[in-house]
Amino acid sequence: MIWFVYRSPYHGVLGKHVRELPDASVLDWFRRGWAEAVPDPRAWLQAELGVDVYGLDSIFDEVGKRSLPEPNTMAELRKHLKKHLYVEGQVIVDDHSVRALTDDDEVPLAYFFLDHALAAERPARLAYPIHGQWPLPAHTAATAGHDEPVTTIAISPILAADWDTPGTVIRVPGVRLPELAGWLRTAGTWPEELTLLRGCIGPDDDLAGALDRMNRWGAWDDEAPDLHGLDGDHEDAHRVVRSVTARAAGQESIPGPLGERRPALGRVEVAEHLAQAVLHMDDDFGYLQLFLFDDVWASEHRHLAKSMRRWFGKSWDPLK
């Protein structure tokens, strides 16, 4: 079995599409494509992967046009892909994977073919990429969390210009999730999404309520939240938030960074040590993902935690 992961804002609330394929190796999947895809590469890929992957059909188009010999090794597959696969970025091929970076002139896209042995060997890199379901598991053991308190906040970009900045990861030392809302109310300067979250926190420090207000935010300055009045005194910031969200009350669609947002499509889940939200940004360009977890949750789900920090805070390539 192998994994296919398509990192794309067009697909799913997590901004990715994940599918498990029955082939014994990544090479075997491509060899099967050599035999089966040529009559109609796009239709075959849609049936195989469940999505239309930008540019991937080009290799099988070239197989048919040029009668490319079937690869017998990953080295041979690498040569074919380097020469005939259409990508705007780069393609990386090793013994256990194919990783490709491209874009469709609107957003950056990346896709990965990963064998099970690699996923088992590198879970701190790949546990989150191959996790395709929302919400993430929130359970924690009573004995979890022996480290120094710390909360991690991982946020996807609203519309990334490139995968050099795949998101934002912030570490808040000395604070666990149950105390985070109260801490944020008195905190200083933060990235725009956290400045908005701070303003959304009410006097009751209810993090679920704050995320719900963030889901109904309807004031934007181009592709960024309009933060006018949110960076000063918390009471004043929260008053601005209440005014903006009141205007959206009862509306099915509200202004968004890329057109119209639909708050009913957003989802919020808050547990003791993990808060997670996916906020609808646009029908075409998908969702903003926001995860807040502390060391208690991370000690129970260490591979997910480590791979999320990399997914949102490092490179487009989780194995880089």
Tab-separated table of C-alpha atoms in Angstrom:
chain	number	residue	atom	x	y	z
A	1	MET	CA	0.000	0.000	0.000
A	2	ILE	CA	1.073	3.584	-0.635
A	3	TRP	CA	-0.234	7.019	0.305
A	4	PHE	CA	-1.184	9.804	-2.055
A	5	VAL	CA	-1.424	13.316	-0.571
A	6	TYR	CA	-2.480	16.386	-2.564
A	7	ARG	CA	-1.764	19.648	-0.761
A	8	SER	CA	-4.355	21.915	-2.328
A	9	PRO	CA	-6.739	24.563	-0.935
A	10	TYR	CA	-9.349	23.382	-3.421
A	11	HIS	CA	-9.808	20.032	-1.704
A	12	GLY	CA	-11.294	19.520	1.729
A	13	VAL	CA	-11.480	21.422	4.979
A	14	LEU	CA	-7.854	20.517	5.785
A	15	GLY	CA	-6.556	21.913	2.497
A	16	LYS	CA	-5.458	18.496	1.314
A	17	HIS	CA	-6.759	15.282	-0.196
A	18	VAL	CA	-5.467	11.937	1.100
A	19	ARG	CA	-5.974	8.520	-0.455
A	20	GLU	CA	-4.477	5.111	0.222
A	21	LEU	CA	-3.644	3.126	-2.912
A	22	PRO	CA	-3.317	-0.669	-3.172
A	23	ASP	CA	0.049	-0.844	-4.941
A	24	ALA	CA	3.048	-2.415	-3.240
A	25	SER	CA	5.305	0.538	-4.038
A	26	VAL	CA	5.292	3.992	-5.589
A	27	LEU	CA	7.098	2.529	-8.610
A	28	ASP	CA	4.357	-0.087	-9.010
A	29	TRP	CA	1.668	2.611	-9.089
A	30	PHE	CA	3.441	4.497	-11.878
A	31	ARG	CA	4.081	1.259	-13.775
A	32	ARG	CA	0.353	0.509	-13.559
A	33	GLY	CA	-0.313	3.969	-14.953
A	34	TRP	CA	2.009	3.212	-17.852
A	35	ALA	CA	-0.244	0.261	-18.693
A	36	GLU	CA	-3.687	1.685	-17.874
A	37	ALA	CA	-3.682	5.490	-18.134
A	38	VAL	CA	-2.679	6.140	-21.744
A	39	PRO	CA	-6.147	6.008	-23.388
A	40	ASP	CA	-7.420	8.837	-21.122
A	41	PRO	CA	-4.911	9.982	-18.482
A	42	ARG	CA	-7.155	12.543	-16.789
A	43	ALA	CA	-10.077	10.134	-16.445
A	44	TRP	CA	-7.790	7.385	-15.113
A	45	LEU	CA	-6.208	9.710	-12.560
A	46	GLN	CA	-9.597	10.986	-11.432
A	47	ALA	CA	-10.772	7.414	-10.861
A	48	GLU	CA	-7.523	6.410	-9.131
A	49	LEU	CA	-6.955	9.434	-6.912
A	50	GLY	CA	-10.395	10.960	-6.546
A	51	VAL	CA	-9.210	14.428	-7.629
A	52	ASP	CA	-7.921	16.222	-10.690
A	53	VAL	CA	-4.229	16.752	-9.870
A	54	TYR	CA	-2.788	19.731	-11.687
A	55	GLY	CA	-0.227	18.636	-14.291
A	56	LEU	CA	0.060	14.988	-13.257
A	57	ASP	CA	-1.636	13.738	-16.408
A	58	SER	CA	1.264	15.172	-18.448
A	59	ILE	CA	3.541	12.217	-17.763
A	60	PHE	CA	0.987	9.710	-19.037
A	61	ASP	CA	0.212	11.910	-22.049
A	62	GLU	CA	3.907	11.713	-22.919
A	63	VAL	CA	3.917	7.934	-22.398
A	64	GLY	CA	1.321	7.656	-25.157
A	65	LYS	CA	2.841	10.236	-27.489
A	66	ARG	CA	6.452	9.088	-27.194
A	67	SER	CA	6.021	5.390	-26.328
A	68	LEU	CA	8.201	5.938	-23.247
A	69	PRO	CA	9.594	2.658	-21.916
A	70	GLU	CA	8.090	1.473	-18.652
A	71	PRO	CA	10.433	2.265	-15.741
A	72	ASN	CA	11.928	-0.715	-13.928
A	73	THR	CA	13.619	1.268	-11.172
A	74	MET	CA	13.034	4.510	-9.295
A	75	ALA	CA	16.112	5.899	-11.046
A	76	GLU	CA	14.437	5.300	-14.421
A	77	LEU	CA	11.188	6.801	-13.128
A	78	ARG	CA	13.123	9.854	-11.921
A	79	LYS	CA	14.530	10.427	-15.416
A	80	HIS	CA	11.071	10.218	-16.984
A	81	LEU	CA	9.496	12.567	-14.447
A	82	LYS	CA	12.310	15.099	-14.569
A	83	LYS	CA	11.971	15.297	-18.345
A	84	HIS	CA	8.265	14.793	-19.003
A	85	LEU	CA	6.212	15.690	-15.895
A	86	TYR	CA	4.828	19.215	-16.081
A	87	VAL	CA	5.513	21.095	-12.840
A	88	GLU	CA	6.053	24.796	-12.156
A	89	GLY	CA	8.403	24.003	-9.279
A	90	GLN	CA	10.367	20.816	-8.787
A	91	VAL	CA	9.963	17.076	-8.578
A	92	ILE	CA	11.910	14.953	-6.080
A	93	VAL	CA	12.179	11.176	-6.482
A	94	ASP	CA	13.882	8.801	-4.084
A	95	ASP	CA	13.549	5.092	-3.311
A	96	HIS	CA	10.301	5.518	-1.372
A	97	SER	CA	8.562	8.626	-2.683
A	98	VAL	CA	7.731	11.102	-5.417
A	99	ARG	CA	7.204	14.711	-4.235
A	100	ALA	CA	6.208	17.475	-6.631
A	101	LEU	CA	5.791	21.231	-6.241
A	102	THR	CA	3.764	23.212	-8.762
A	103	ASP	CA	1.119	25.927	-9.062
A	104	ASP	CA	-1.841	26.709	-11.282
A	105	ASP	CA	-1.090	30.463	-11.563
A	106	GLU	CA	-3.518	31.063	-8.677
A	107	VAL	CA	-2.152	29.121	-5.687
A	108	PRO	CA	0.815	26.852	-4.914
A	109	LEU	CA	0.100	23.118	-5.032
A	110	ALA	CA	2.100	20.068	-4.006
A	111	TYR	CA	1.539	16.339	-4.203
A	112	PHE	CA	3.236	13.325	-2.704
A	113	PHE	CA	3.357	9.582	-3.353
A	114	LEU	CA	4.729	7.901	-0.217
A	115	ASP	CA	5.124	4.223	0.544
A	116	HIS	CA	4.025	2.754	3.867
A	117	ALA	CA	7.567	1.914	4.920
A	118	LEU	CA	8.540	5.565	4.638
A	119	ALA	CA	5.469	6.718	6.584
A	120	ALA	CA	6.261	4.205	9.331
A	121	GLU	CA	9.913	5.243	9.427
A	122	ARG	CA	9.280	9.023	9.469
A	123	PRO	CA	6.051	9.576	11.478
A	124	ALA	CA	7.326	12.844	12.960
A	125	ARG	CA	7.376	14.171	9.378
A	126	LEU	CA	4.417	12.359	7.823
A	127	ALA	CA	1.772	11.630	10.487
A	128	TYR	CA	-0.171	14.816	9.736
A	129	PRO	CA	0.239	14.791	5.926
A	130	ILE	CA	-1.327	11.316	5.686
A	131	HIS	CA	-4.073	12.160	8.195
A	132	GLY	CA	-7.087	13.001	6.070
A	133	GLN	CA	-9.934	13.381	8.573
A	134	TRP	CA	-11.201	16.359	10.560
A	135	PRO	CA	-11.339	16.761	13.526
A	136	LEU	CA	-8.022	15.488	14.861
A	137	PRO	CA	-8.222	13.111	17.829
A	138	ALA	CA	-8.497	15.139	21.025
A	139	HIS	CA	-8.181	12.517	23.767
A	140	THR	CA	-5.356	12.731	26.291
A	141	ALA	CA	-4.293	10.323	28.995
A	142	ALA	CA	-4.497	11.357	32.627
A	143	THR	CA	-0.738	10.919	32.901
A	144	ALA	CA	0.122	12.902	29.763
A	145	GLY	CA	2.117	16.115	29.852
A	146	HIS	CA	5.251	15.988	31.974
A	147	ASP	CA	7.076	18.668	30.004
A	148	GLU	CA	7.231	22.371	30.722
A	149	PRO	CA	3.881	23.951	29.806
A	150	VAL	CA	3.742	25.272	26.247
A	151	THR	CA	0.980	25.896	23.736
A	152	THR	CA	1.549	25.677	19.986
A	153	ILE	CA	-0.608	27.629	17.551
A	154	ALA	CA	-0.536	26.531	13.900
A	155	ILE	CA	-2.323	28.584	11.253
A	156	SER	CA	-2.544	28.049	7.514
A	157	PRO	CA	-2.246	31.009	5.127
A	158	ILE	CA	-5.423	32.491	3.684
A	159	LEU	CA	-3.968	32.509	0.169
A	160	ALA	CA	-0.280	31.581	0.106
A	161	ALA	CA	1.911	33.148	-2.550
A	162	ASP	CA	4.410	30.301	-2.316
A	163	TRP	CA	5.280	27.290	-0.191
A	164	ASP	CA	8.298	29.029	1.325
A	165	THR	CA	5.765	30.363	3.847
A	166	PRO	CA	3.240	27.529	4.239
A	167	GLY	CA	1.710	29.022	7.380
A	168	THR	CA	2.472	30.359	10.821
A	169	VAL	CA	3.562	28.423	13.919
A	170	ILE	CA	3.785	30.193	17.271
A	171	ARG	CA	4.992	28.688	20.547
A	172	VAL	CA	3.683	30.179	23.802
A	173	PRO	CA	5.888	28.946	26.661
A	174	GLY	CA	4.547	28.664	30.193
A	175	VAL	CA	0.894	28.463	29.117
A	176	ARG	CA	-1.383	25.466	28.532
A	177	LEU	CA	-4.555	25.621	26.499
A	178	PRO	CA	-7.010	26.086	29.413
A	179	GLU	CA	-5.165	29.310	30.312
A	180	LEU	CA	-4.520	30.531	26.767
A	181	ALA	CA	-7.618	32.699	26.310
A	182	GLY	CA	-6.939	34.646	29.500
A	183	TRP	CA	-3.280	34.988	28.561
A	184	LEU	CA	-4.105	36.261	25.052
A	185	ARG	CA	-6.336	38.997	26.453
A	186	THR	CA	-3.264	40.575	28.040
A	187	ALA	CA	-0.706	39.652	25.350
A	188	GLY	CA	1.139	42.025	23.070
A	189	THR	CA	1.692	42.123	19.302
A	190	TRP	CA	0.868	39.009	17.270
A	191	PRO	CA	0.309	37.973	13.646
A	192	GLU	CA	-2.982	39.180	12.237
A	193	GLU	CA	-4.963	35.973	12.812
A	194	LEU	CA	-4.016	35.919	16.502
A	195	THR	CA	-4.729	39.621	16.889
A	196	LEU	CA	-8.206	38.816	15.580
A	197	LEU	CA	-8.540	35.819	17.905
A	198	ARG	CA	-7.502	37.966	20.873
A	199	GLY	CA	-10.241	40.462	20.053
A	200	CYS	CA	-12.766	37.663	19.708
A	201	ILE	CA	-12.146	36.457	23.274
A	202	GLY	CA	-14.857	37.637	25.625
A	203	PRO	CA	-14.614	38.370	29.338
A	204	ASP	CA	-15.546	34.753	30.067
A	205	ASP	CA	-12.340	33.533	28.323
A	206	ASP	CA	-14.422	31.020	26.328
A	207	LEU	CA	-12.094	29.828	23.558
A	208	ALA	CA	-14.881	28.020	21.682
A	209	GLY	CA	-16.934	31.219	21.658
A	210	ALA	CA	-13.938	33.191	20.448
A	211	LEU	CA	-13.326	30.804	17.555
A	212	ASP	CA	-17.007	30.988	16.658
A	213	ARG	CA	-16.778	34.798	16.493
A	214	MET	CA	-13.658	34.456	14.359
A	215	ASN	CA	-15.646	32.178	12.039
A	216	ARG	CA	-18.198	34.986	11.577
A	217	TRP	CA	-15.667	37.757	10.934
A	218	GLY	CA	-16.729	39.892	7.966
A	219	ALA	CA	-14.281	42.832	7.856
A	220	TRP	CA	-11.311	42.425	5.514
A	221	ASP	CA	-8.571	44.540	4.036
A	222	ASP	CA	-7.895	42.786	0.730
A	223	GLU	CA	-6.759	39.286	1.748
A	224	ALA	CA	-6.078	40.111	5.419
A	225	PRO	CA	-8.440	40.719	8.340
A	226	ASP	CA	-9.200	44.380	8.911
A	227	LEU	CA	-7.675	44.832	12.368
A	228	HIS	CA	-8.550	48.493	12.868
A	229	GLY	CA	-9.239	48.946	16.566
A	230	LEU	CA	-8.077	45.452	17.572
A	231	ASP	CA	-4.494	46.116	18.636
A	232	GLY	CA	-5.142	48.264	21.674
A	233	ASP	CA	-6.993	47.723	24.926
A	234	HIS	CA	-8.696	44.326	24.954
A	235	GLU	CA	-12.072	45.668	26.035
A	236	ASP	CA	-12.074	48.080	23.094
A	237	ALA	CA	-10.943	45.329	20.701
A	238	HIS	CA	-13.707	43.013	21.841
A	239	ARG	CA	-16.269	45.797	21.385
A	240	VAL	CA	-15.153	46.140	17.749
A	241	VAL	CA	-15.458	42.376	17.256
A	242	ARG	CA	-18.979	42.327	18.669
A	243	SER	CA	-19.963	45.135	16.311
A	244	VAL	CA	-18.562	43.380	13.225
A	245	THR	CA	-20.041	39.979	14.065
A	246	ALA	CA	-23.429	41.534	14.893
A	247	ARG	CA	-23.653	42.755	11.302
A	248	ALA	CA	-23.256	39.162	10.117
A	249	ALA	CA	-25.863	37.703	12.454
A	250	GLY	CA	-28.349	35.536	10.602
A	251	GLN	CA	-26.653	35.924	7.217
A	252	GLU	CA	-25.801	32.867	5.134
A	253	SER	CA	-22.881	34.634	3.455
A	254	ILE	CA	-20.686	37.498	4.629
A	255	PRO	CA	-17.772	39.441	3.106
A	256	GLY	CA	-14.525	37.484	2.889
A	257	PRO	CA	-10.960	38.025	1.702
A	258	LEU	CA	-11.645	36.459	-1.686
A	259	GLY	CA	-15.355	37.101	-2.164
A	260	GLU	CA	-18.077	35.603	0.013
A	261	ARG	CA	-17.598	33.537	3.169
A	262	ARG	CA	-20.173	31.054	4.472
A	263	PRO	CA	-19.869	30.716	8.271
A	264	ALA	CA	-22.181	27.687	8.360
A	265	LEU	CA	-19.462	25.708	6.576
A	266	GLY	CA	-16.921	26.463	9.299
A	267	ARG	CA	-16.276	23.962	12.089
A	268	VAL	CA	-14.991	24.468	15.607
A	269	GLU	CA	-14.033	21.801	18.164
A	270	VAL	CA	-12.522	22.646	21.550
A	271	ALA	CA	-11.293	20.058	24.052
A	272	GLU	CA	-9.236	20.599	27.180
A	273	HIS	CA	-5.858	20.452	25.447
A	274	LEU	CA	-6.693	20.802	21.730
A	275	ALA	CA	-8.710	23.478	19.941
A	276	GLN	CA	-9.234	23.216	16.216
A	277	ALA	CA	-11.140	25.233	13.672
A	278	VAL	CA	-11.559	25.249	9.916
A	279	LEU	CA	-12.994	28.543	8.709
A	280	HIS	CA	-14.596	28.842	5.279
A	281	MET	CA	-12.814	31.531	3.255
A	282	ASP	CA	-14.136	31.019	-0.273
A	283	ASP	CA	-15.972	28.388	-2.311
A	284	ASP	CA	-12.993	28.011	-4.645
A	285	PHE	CA	-10.040	28.636	-2.345
A	286	GLY	CA	-11.304	26.677	0.604
A	287	TYR	CA	-10.604	27.028	4.301
A	288	LEU	CA	-8.242	28.511	6.836
A	289	GLN	CA	-7.026	25.881	9.314
A	290	LEU	CA	-6.286	26.839	12.916
A	291	PHE	CA	-4.945	24.441	15.560
A	292	LEU	CA	-4.055	25.244	19.166
A	293	PHE	CA	-2.567	22.450	21.279
A	294	ASP	CA	-0.480	22.224	24.399
A	295	ASP	CA	2.243	19.910	25.643
A	296	VAL	CA	-0.326	17.585	27.262
A	297	TRP	CA	-1.941	16.846	23.892
A	298	ALA	CA	1.439	16.781	22.136
A	299	SER	CA	2.829	14.176	24.522
A	300	GLU	CA	-0.106	11.897	23.689
A	301	HIS	CA	0.029	12.618	19.933
A	302	ARG	CA	3.703	13.425	19.522
A	303	HIS	CA	4.002	12.442	15.869
A	304	LEU	CA	0.960	14.473	14.857
A	305	ALA	CA	2.227	17.437	16.861
A	306	LYS	CA	5.720	17.375	15.370
A	307	SER	CA	4.521	16.862	11.812
A	308	MET	CA	1.937	19.668	12.142
A	309	ARG	CA	4.642	22.092	13.249
A	310	ARG	CA	6.583	21.168	10.137
A	311	TRP	CA	3.559	21.193	7.791
A	312	PHE	CA	2.504	24.689	8.827
A	313	GLY	CA	5.838	26.217	9.713
A	314	LYS	CA	8.552	24.821	7.455
A	315	SER	CA	8.728	23.760	3.802
A	316	TRP	CA	6.206	22.555	1.249
A	317	ASP	CA	8.102	19.241	1.396
A	318	PRO	CA	7.622	17.468	4.761
A	319	LEU	CA	10.760	15.418	4.131
A	320	LYS	CA	13.025	18.374	3.368
